[in-house]
Tab-separated table of C-alpha atoms and ligand atoms in Angstrom:
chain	number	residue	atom	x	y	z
A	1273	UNK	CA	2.945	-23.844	-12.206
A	1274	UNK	CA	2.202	-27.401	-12.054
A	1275	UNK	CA	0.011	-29.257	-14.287
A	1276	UNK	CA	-3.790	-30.276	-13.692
A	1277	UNK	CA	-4.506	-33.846	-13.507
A	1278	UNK	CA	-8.042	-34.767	-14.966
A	1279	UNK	CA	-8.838	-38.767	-13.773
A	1280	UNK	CA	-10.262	-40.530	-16.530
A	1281	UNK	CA	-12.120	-43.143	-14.953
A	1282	UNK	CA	-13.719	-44.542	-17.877
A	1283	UNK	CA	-12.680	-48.325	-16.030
A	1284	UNK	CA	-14.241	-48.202	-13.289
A	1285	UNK	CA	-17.086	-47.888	-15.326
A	1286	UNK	CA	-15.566	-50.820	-17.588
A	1287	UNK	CA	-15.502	-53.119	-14.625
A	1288	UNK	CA	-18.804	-52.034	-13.531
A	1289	UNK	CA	-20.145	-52.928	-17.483
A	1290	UNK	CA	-18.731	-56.445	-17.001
A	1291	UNK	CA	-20.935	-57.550	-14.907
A	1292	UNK	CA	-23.674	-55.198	-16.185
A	1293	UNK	CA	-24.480	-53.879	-12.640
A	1294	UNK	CA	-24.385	-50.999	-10.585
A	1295	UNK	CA	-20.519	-51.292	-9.179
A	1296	UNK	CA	-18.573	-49.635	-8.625
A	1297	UNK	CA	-20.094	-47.235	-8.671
A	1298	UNK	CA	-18.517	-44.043	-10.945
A	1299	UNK	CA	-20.074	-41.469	-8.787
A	1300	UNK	CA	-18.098	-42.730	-5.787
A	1301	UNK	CA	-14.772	-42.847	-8.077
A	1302	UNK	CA	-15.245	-39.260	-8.872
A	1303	UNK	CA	-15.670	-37.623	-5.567
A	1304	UNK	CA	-12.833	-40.018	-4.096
A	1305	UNK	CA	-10.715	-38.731	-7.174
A	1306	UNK	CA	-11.514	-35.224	-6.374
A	1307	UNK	CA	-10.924	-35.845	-2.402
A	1308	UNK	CA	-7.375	-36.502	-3.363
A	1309	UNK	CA	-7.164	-33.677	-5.565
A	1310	UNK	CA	-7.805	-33.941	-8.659
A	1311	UNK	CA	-8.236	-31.059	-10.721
A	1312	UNK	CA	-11.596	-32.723	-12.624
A	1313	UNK	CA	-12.697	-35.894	-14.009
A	1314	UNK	CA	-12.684	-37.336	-17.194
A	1315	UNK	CA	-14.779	-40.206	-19.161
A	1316	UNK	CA	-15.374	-41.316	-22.956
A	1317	UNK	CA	-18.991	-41.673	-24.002
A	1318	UNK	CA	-17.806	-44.221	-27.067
A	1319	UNK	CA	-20.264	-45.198	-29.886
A	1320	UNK	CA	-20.741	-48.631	-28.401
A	1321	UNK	CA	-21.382	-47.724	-25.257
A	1322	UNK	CA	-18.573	-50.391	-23.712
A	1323	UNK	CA	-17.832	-48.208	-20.592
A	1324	UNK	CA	-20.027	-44.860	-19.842
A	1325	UNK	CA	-23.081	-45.013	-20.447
A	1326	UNK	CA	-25.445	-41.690	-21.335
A	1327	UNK	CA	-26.640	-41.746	-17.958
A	1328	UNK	CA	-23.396	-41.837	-16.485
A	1329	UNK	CA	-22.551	-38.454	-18.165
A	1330	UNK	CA	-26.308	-36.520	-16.885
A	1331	UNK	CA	-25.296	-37.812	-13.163
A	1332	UNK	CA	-21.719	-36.967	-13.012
A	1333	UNK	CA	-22.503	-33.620	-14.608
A	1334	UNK	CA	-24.811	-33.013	-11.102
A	1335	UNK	CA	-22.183	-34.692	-9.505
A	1336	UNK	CA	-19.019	-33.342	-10.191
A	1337	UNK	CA	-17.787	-30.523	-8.707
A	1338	UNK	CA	-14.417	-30.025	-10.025
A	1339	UNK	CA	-14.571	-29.992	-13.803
A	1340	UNK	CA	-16.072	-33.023	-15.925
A	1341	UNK	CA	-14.349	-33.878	-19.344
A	1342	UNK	CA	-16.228	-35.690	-21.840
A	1343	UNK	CA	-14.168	-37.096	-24.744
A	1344	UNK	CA	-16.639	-37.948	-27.783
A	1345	UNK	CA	-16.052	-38.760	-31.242
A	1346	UNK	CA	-17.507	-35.564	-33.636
A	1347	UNK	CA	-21.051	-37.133	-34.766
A	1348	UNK	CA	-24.192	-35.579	-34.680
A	1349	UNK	CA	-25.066	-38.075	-31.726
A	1350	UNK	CA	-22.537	-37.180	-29.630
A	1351	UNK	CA	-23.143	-33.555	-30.631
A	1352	UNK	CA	-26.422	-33.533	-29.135
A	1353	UNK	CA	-25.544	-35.215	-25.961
A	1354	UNK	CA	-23.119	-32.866	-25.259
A	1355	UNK	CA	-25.268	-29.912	-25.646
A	1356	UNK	CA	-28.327	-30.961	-23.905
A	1357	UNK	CA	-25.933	-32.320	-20.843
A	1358	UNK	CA	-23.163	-29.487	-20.806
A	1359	UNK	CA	-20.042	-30.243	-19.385
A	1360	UNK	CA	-17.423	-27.930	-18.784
A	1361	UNK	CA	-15.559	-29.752	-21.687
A	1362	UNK	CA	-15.860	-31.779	-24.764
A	1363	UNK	CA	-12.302	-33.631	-25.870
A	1364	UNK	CA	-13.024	-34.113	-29.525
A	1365	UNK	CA	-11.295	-37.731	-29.851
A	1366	UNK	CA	-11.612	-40.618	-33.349
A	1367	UNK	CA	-12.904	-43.909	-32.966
A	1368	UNK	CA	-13.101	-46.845	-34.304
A	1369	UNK	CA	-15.371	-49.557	-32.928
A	1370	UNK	CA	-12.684	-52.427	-32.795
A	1371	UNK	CA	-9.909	-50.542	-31.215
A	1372	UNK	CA	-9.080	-51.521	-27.859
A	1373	UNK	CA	-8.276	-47.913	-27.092
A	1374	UNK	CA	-8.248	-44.548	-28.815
A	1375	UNK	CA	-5.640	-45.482	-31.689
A	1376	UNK	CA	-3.762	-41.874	-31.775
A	1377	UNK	CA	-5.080	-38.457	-32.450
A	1378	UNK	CA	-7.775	-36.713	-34.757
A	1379	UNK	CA	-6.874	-35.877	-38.311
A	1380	UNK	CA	-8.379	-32.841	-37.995
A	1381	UNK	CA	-6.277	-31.800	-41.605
A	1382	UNK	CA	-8.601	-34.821	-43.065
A	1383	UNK	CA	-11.792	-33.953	-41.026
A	1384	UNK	CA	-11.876	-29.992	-40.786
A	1385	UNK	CA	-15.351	-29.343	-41.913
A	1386	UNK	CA	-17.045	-31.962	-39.932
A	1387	UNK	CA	-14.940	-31.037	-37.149
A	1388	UNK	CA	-15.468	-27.764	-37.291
A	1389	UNK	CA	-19.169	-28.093	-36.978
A	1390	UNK	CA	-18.809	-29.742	-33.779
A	1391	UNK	CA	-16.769	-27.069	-32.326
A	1392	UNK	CA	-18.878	-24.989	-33.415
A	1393	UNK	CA	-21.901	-26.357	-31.693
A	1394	UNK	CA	-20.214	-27.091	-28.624
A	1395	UNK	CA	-18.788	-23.528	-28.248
A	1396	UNK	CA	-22.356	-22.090	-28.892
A	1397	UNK	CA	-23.636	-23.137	-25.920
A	1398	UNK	CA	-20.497	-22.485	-24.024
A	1399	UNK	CA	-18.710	-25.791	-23.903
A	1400	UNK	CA	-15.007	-25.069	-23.775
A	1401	UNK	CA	-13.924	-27.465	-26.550
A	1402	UNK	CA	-10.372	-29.627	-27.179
A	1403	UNK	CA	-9.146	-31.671	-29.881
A	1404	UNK	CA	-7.221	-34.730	-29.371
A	1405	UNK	CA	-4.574	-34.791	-32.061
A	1406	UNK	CA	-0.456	-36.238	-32.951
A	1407	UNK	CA	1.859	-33.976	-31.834
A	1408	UNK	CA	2.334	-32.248	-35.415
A	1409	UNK	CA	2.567	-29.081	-36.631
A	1410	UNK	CA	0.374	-28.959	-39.067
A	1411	UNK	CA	-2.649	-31.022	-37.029
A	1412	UNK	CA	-2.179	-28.035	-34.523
A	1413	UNK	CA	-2.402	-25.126	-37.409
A	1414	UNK	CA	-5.682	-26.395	-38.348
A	1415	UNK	CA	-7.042	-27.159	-34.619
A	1416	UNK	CA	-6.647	-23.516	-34.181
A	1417	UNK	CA	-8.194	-22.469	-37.323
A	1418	UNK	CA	-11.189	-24.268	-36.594
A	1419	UNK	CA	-11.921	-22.343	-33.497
A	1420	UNK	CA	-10.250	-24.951	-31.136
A	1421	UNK	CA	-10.010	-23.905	-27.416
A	1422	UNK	CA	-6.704	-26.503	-26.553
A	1423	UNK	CA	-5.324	-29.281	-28.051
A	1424	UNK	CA	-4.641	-32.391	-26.099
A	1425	UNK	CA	-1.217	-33.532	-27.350
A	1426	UNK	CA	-1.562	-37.627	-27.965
A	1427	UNK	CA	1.050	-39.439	-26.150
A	1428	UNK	CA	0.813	-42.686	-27.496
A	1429	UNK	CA	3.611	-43.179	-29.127
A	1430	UNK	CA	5.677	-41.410	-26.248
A	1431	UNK	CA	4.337	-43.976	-24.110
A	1432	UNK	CA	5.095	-46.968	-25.788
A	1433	UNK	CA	8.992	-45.669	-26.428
A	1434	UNK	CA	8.858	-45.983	-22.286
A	1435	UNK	CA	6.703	-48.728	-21.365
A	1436	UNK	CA	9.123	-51.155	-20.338
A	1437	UNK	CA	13.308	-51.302	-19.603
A	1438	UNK	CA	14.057	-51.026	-23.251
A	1439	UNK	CA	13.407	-47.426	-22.566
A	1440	UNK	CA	16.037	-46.744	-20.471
A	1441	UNK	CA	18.905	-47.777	-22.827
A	1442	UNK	CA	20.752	-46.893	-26.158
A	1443	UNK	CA	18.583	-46.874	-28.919
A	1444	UNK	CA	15.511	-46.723	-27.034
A	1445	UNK	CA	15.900	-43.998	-24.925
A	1446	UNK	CA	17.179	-41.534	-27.654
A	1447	UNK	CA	13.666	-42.379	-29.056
A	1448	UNK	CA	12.120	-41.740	-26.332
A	1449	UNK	CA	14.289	-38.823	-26.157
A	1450	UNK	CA	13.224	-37.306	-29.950
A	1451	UNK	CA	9.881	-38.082	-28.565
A	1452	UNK	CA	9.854	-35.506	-25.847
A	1453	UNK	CA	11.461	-33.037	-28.167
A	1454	UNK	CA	8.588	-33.470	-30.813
A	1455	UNK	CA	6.197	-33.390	-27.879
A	1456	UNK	CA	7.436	-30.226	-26.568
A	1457	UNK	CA	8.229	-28.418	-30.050
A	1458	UNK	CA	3.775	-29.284	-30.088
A	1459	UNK	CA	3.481	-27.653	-27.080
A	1460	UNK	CA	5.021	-24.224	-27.751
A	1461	UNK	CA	3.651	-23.791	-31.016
A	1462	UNK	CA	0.157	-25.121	-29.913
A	1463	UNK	CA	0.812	-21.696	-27.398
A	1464	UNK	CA	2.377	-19.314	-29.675
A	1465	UNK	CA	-1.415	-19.730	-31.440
A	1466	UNK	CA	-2.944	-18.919	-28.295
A	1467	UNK	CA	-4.142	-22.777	-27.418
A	1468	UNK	CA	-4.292	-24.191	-24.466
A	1469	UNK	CA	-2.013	-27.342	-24.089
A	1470	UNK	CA	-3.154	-30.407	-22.599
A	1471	UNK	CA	-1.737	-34.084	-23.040
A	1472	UNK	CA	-2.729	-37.686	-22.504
A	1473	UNK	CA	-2.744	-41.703	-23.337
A	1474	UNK	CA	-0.631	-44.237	-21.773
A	1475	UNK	CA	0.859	-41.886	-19.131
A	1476	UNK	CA	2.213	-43.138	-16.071
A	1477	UNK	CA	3.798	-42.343	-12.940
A	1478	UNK	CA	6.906	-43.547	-14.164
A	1479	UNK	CA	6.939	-41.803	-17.695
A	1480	UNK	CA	4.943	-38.471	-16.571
A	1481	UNK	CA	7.359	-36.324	-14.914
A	1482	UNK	CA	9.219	-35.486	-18.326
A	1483	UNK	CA	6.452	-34.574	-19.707
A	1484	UNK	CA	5.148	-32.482	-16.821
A	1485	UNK	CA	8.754	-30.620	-17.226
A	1486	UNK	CA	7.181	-28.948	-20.470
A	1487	UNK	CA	6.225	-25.891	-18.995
A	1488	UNK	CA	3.326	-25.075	-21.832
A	1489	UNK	CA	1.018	-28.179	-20.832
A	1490	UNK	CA	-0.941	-27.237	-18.362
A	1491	UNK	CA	-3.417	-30.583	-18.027
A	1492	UNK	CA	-2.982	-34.130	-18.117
A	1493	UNK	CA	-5.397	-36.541	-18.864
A	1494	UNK	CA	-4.452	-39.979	-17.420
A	1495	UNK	CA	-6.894	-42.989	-16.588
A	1496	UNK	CA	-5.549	-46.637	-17.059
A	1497	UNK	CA	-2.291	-46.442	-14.784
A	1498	UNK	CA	-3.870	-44.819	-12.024
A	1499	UNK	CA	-7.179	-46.900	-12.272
A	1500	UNK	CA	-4.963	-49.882	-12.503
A	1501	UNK	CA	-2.943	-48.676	-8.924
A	1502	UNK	CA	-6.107	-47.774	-7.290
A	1503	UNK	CA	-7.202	-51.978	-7.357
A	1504	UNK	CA	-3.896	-52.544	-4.946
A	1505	UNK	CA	-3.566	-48.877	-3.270
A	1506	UNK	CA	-7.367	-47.457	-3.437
A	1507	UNK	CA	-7.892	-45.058	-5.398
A	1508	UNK	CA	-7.589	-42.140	-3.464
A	1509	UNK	CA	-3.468	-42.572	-2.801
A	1510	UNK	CA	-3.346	-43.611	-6.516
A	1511	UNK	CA	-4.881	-40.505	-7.516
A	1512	UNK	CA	-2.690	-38.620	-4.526
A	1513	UNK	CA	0.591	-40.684	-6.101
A	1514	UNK	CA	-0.143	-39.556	-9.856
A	1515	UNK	CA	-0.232	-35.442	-8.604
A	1516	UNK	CA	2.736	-36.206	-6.747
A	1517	UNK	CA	3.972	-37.602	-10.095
A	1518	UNK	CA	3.316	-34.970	-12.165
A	1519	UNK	CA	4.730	-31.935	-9.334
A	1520	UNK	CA	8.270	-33.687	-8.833
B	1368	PXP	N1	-6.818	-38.656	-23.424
B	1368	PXP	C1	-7.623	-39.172	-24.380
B	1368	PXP	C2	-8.085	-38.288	-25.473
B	1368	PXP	C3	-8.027	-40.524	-24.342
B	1368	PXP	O1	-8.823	-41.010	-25.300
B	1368	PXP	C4	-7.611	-41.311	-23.253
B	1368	PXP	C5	-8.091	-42.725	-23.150
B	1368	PXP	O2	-9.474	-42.733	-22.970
B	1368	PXP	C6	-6.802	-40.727	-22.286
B	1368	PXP	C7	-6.394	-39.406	-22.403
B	1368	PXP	C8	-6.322	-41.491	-21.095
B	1368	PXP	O3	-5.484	-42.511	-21.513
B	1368	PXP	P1	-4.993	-43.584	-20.455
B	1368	PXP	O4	-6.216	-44.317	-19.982
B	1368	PXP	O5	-4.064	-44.432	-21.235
B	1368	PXP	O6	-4.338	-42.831	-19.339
């Protein structure tokens, strides 16, 4: 079965904050995204605020009809906003307020009670809950413990291995290679504990279609490529290019 592709459109927001206006206008960007057939949407409510905004989350959840994704950091703030709003999910994701992006995924080994307690609070009110973490064995043994729903496998690192032609030769695709091997080797034990696999960062169309050939991920989570296409394609064929993408 093919993957689901969640938009993250978290930039369109970003532009949108530069200006600190009202376009363009996220509302539009999801229903276009789901138009082309996307399987839901997904945005980052971060600390500072620098792309979605609160508000953003309470219309989208009236708006959406697919399935909204709200990645948040695990603080009582966020914990809140996610119960009184309700999405259909809550990606549990670190941050840290000078990254540029999310910087890899939740130590949830070094976190587990705090963690916990947000998964726990989500769940309670029926919020199907994922963790962002590495691709590691023992990251995924405690997701699970915790009461975890999925795991979103972090492919950072995977990403930059392929980001430009150094991937494609010697040294640097046989990392690339060992990359997809520790990515899948994730995957099937995340399912052997009865997760649910998803995986995201950095994806693109021209480095998702090996990952899309694991058969035990069953989302991805991609924002920045296809955001970035949609400013010379529109964003309904970037959206329609990415599922195309991820099925061949
Ligand atoms: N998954 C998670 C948990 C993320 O934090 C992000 C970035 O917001 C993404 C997926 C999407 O990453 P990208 O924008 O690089 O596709």
């Amino acid at each position: 079965m093919t993957a689901k592709l969640n938009v993250n459109i978290d930039h369109v927001a970003t532009i949108r904050q530069a200006r600190k206006t009202i376009e363009p206008s996220i509302v539009t960007a999801a229903v276009i995204c789901e138009q082309a057939g996307a399987n839901g949407i997904t945005v980052h409510l971060r600390g500072d605020r620098r792309h979605i905004q609160d508000r953003d989350i309470e219309i989208l959840r009236e708006v959406v009809t697919t399935y909204l994704n709200v990645e948040m950091a695990a603080t009582e703030e966020m914990i809140e906003i996610a119960v009184r709003t309700k999405p259909d999910a809550v990606s549990l994701v670190p941050e840290n307020p000078f990254e540029v992006t999310t910087e890899g995924g939740l130590d949830v080994i070094k976190n587990k009670e705090t963690v916990q307690n947000a998964v726990e609070k989500m769940k309670a009110v029926g919020i199907f809950v994922s963790i962002f973490i590495d691709p590691n064995e023992d990251q995924i043994k405690v997701a699970a413990e915790i009461g975890a729903q999925q795991v979103e496998l972090c492919t950072a690192e995977y990403a930059e291995l392929t980001l430009s032609s150094r991937a494609a030769h010697g040294e640097g695709l046989k990392k690339a290679e060992a990359e997809i091997q520790r990515i899948k080797h994730a995957a099937e034990t995340a399912k052997s504990l009865g997760l649910i696999v998803a995986a995201g960062h950095g994806l693109t169309y021209r480095n998702v279609g090996a990952l899309a050939a694991i058969p035990e991920i069953t989302e991805f989570n991609i924002g920045h490529n296809i955001i970035s296409r949609a400013v010379f394609t529109g964003l309904y064929h970037a959206v329609e290019e990415m599922i195309e993408a991820i099925k061949n």
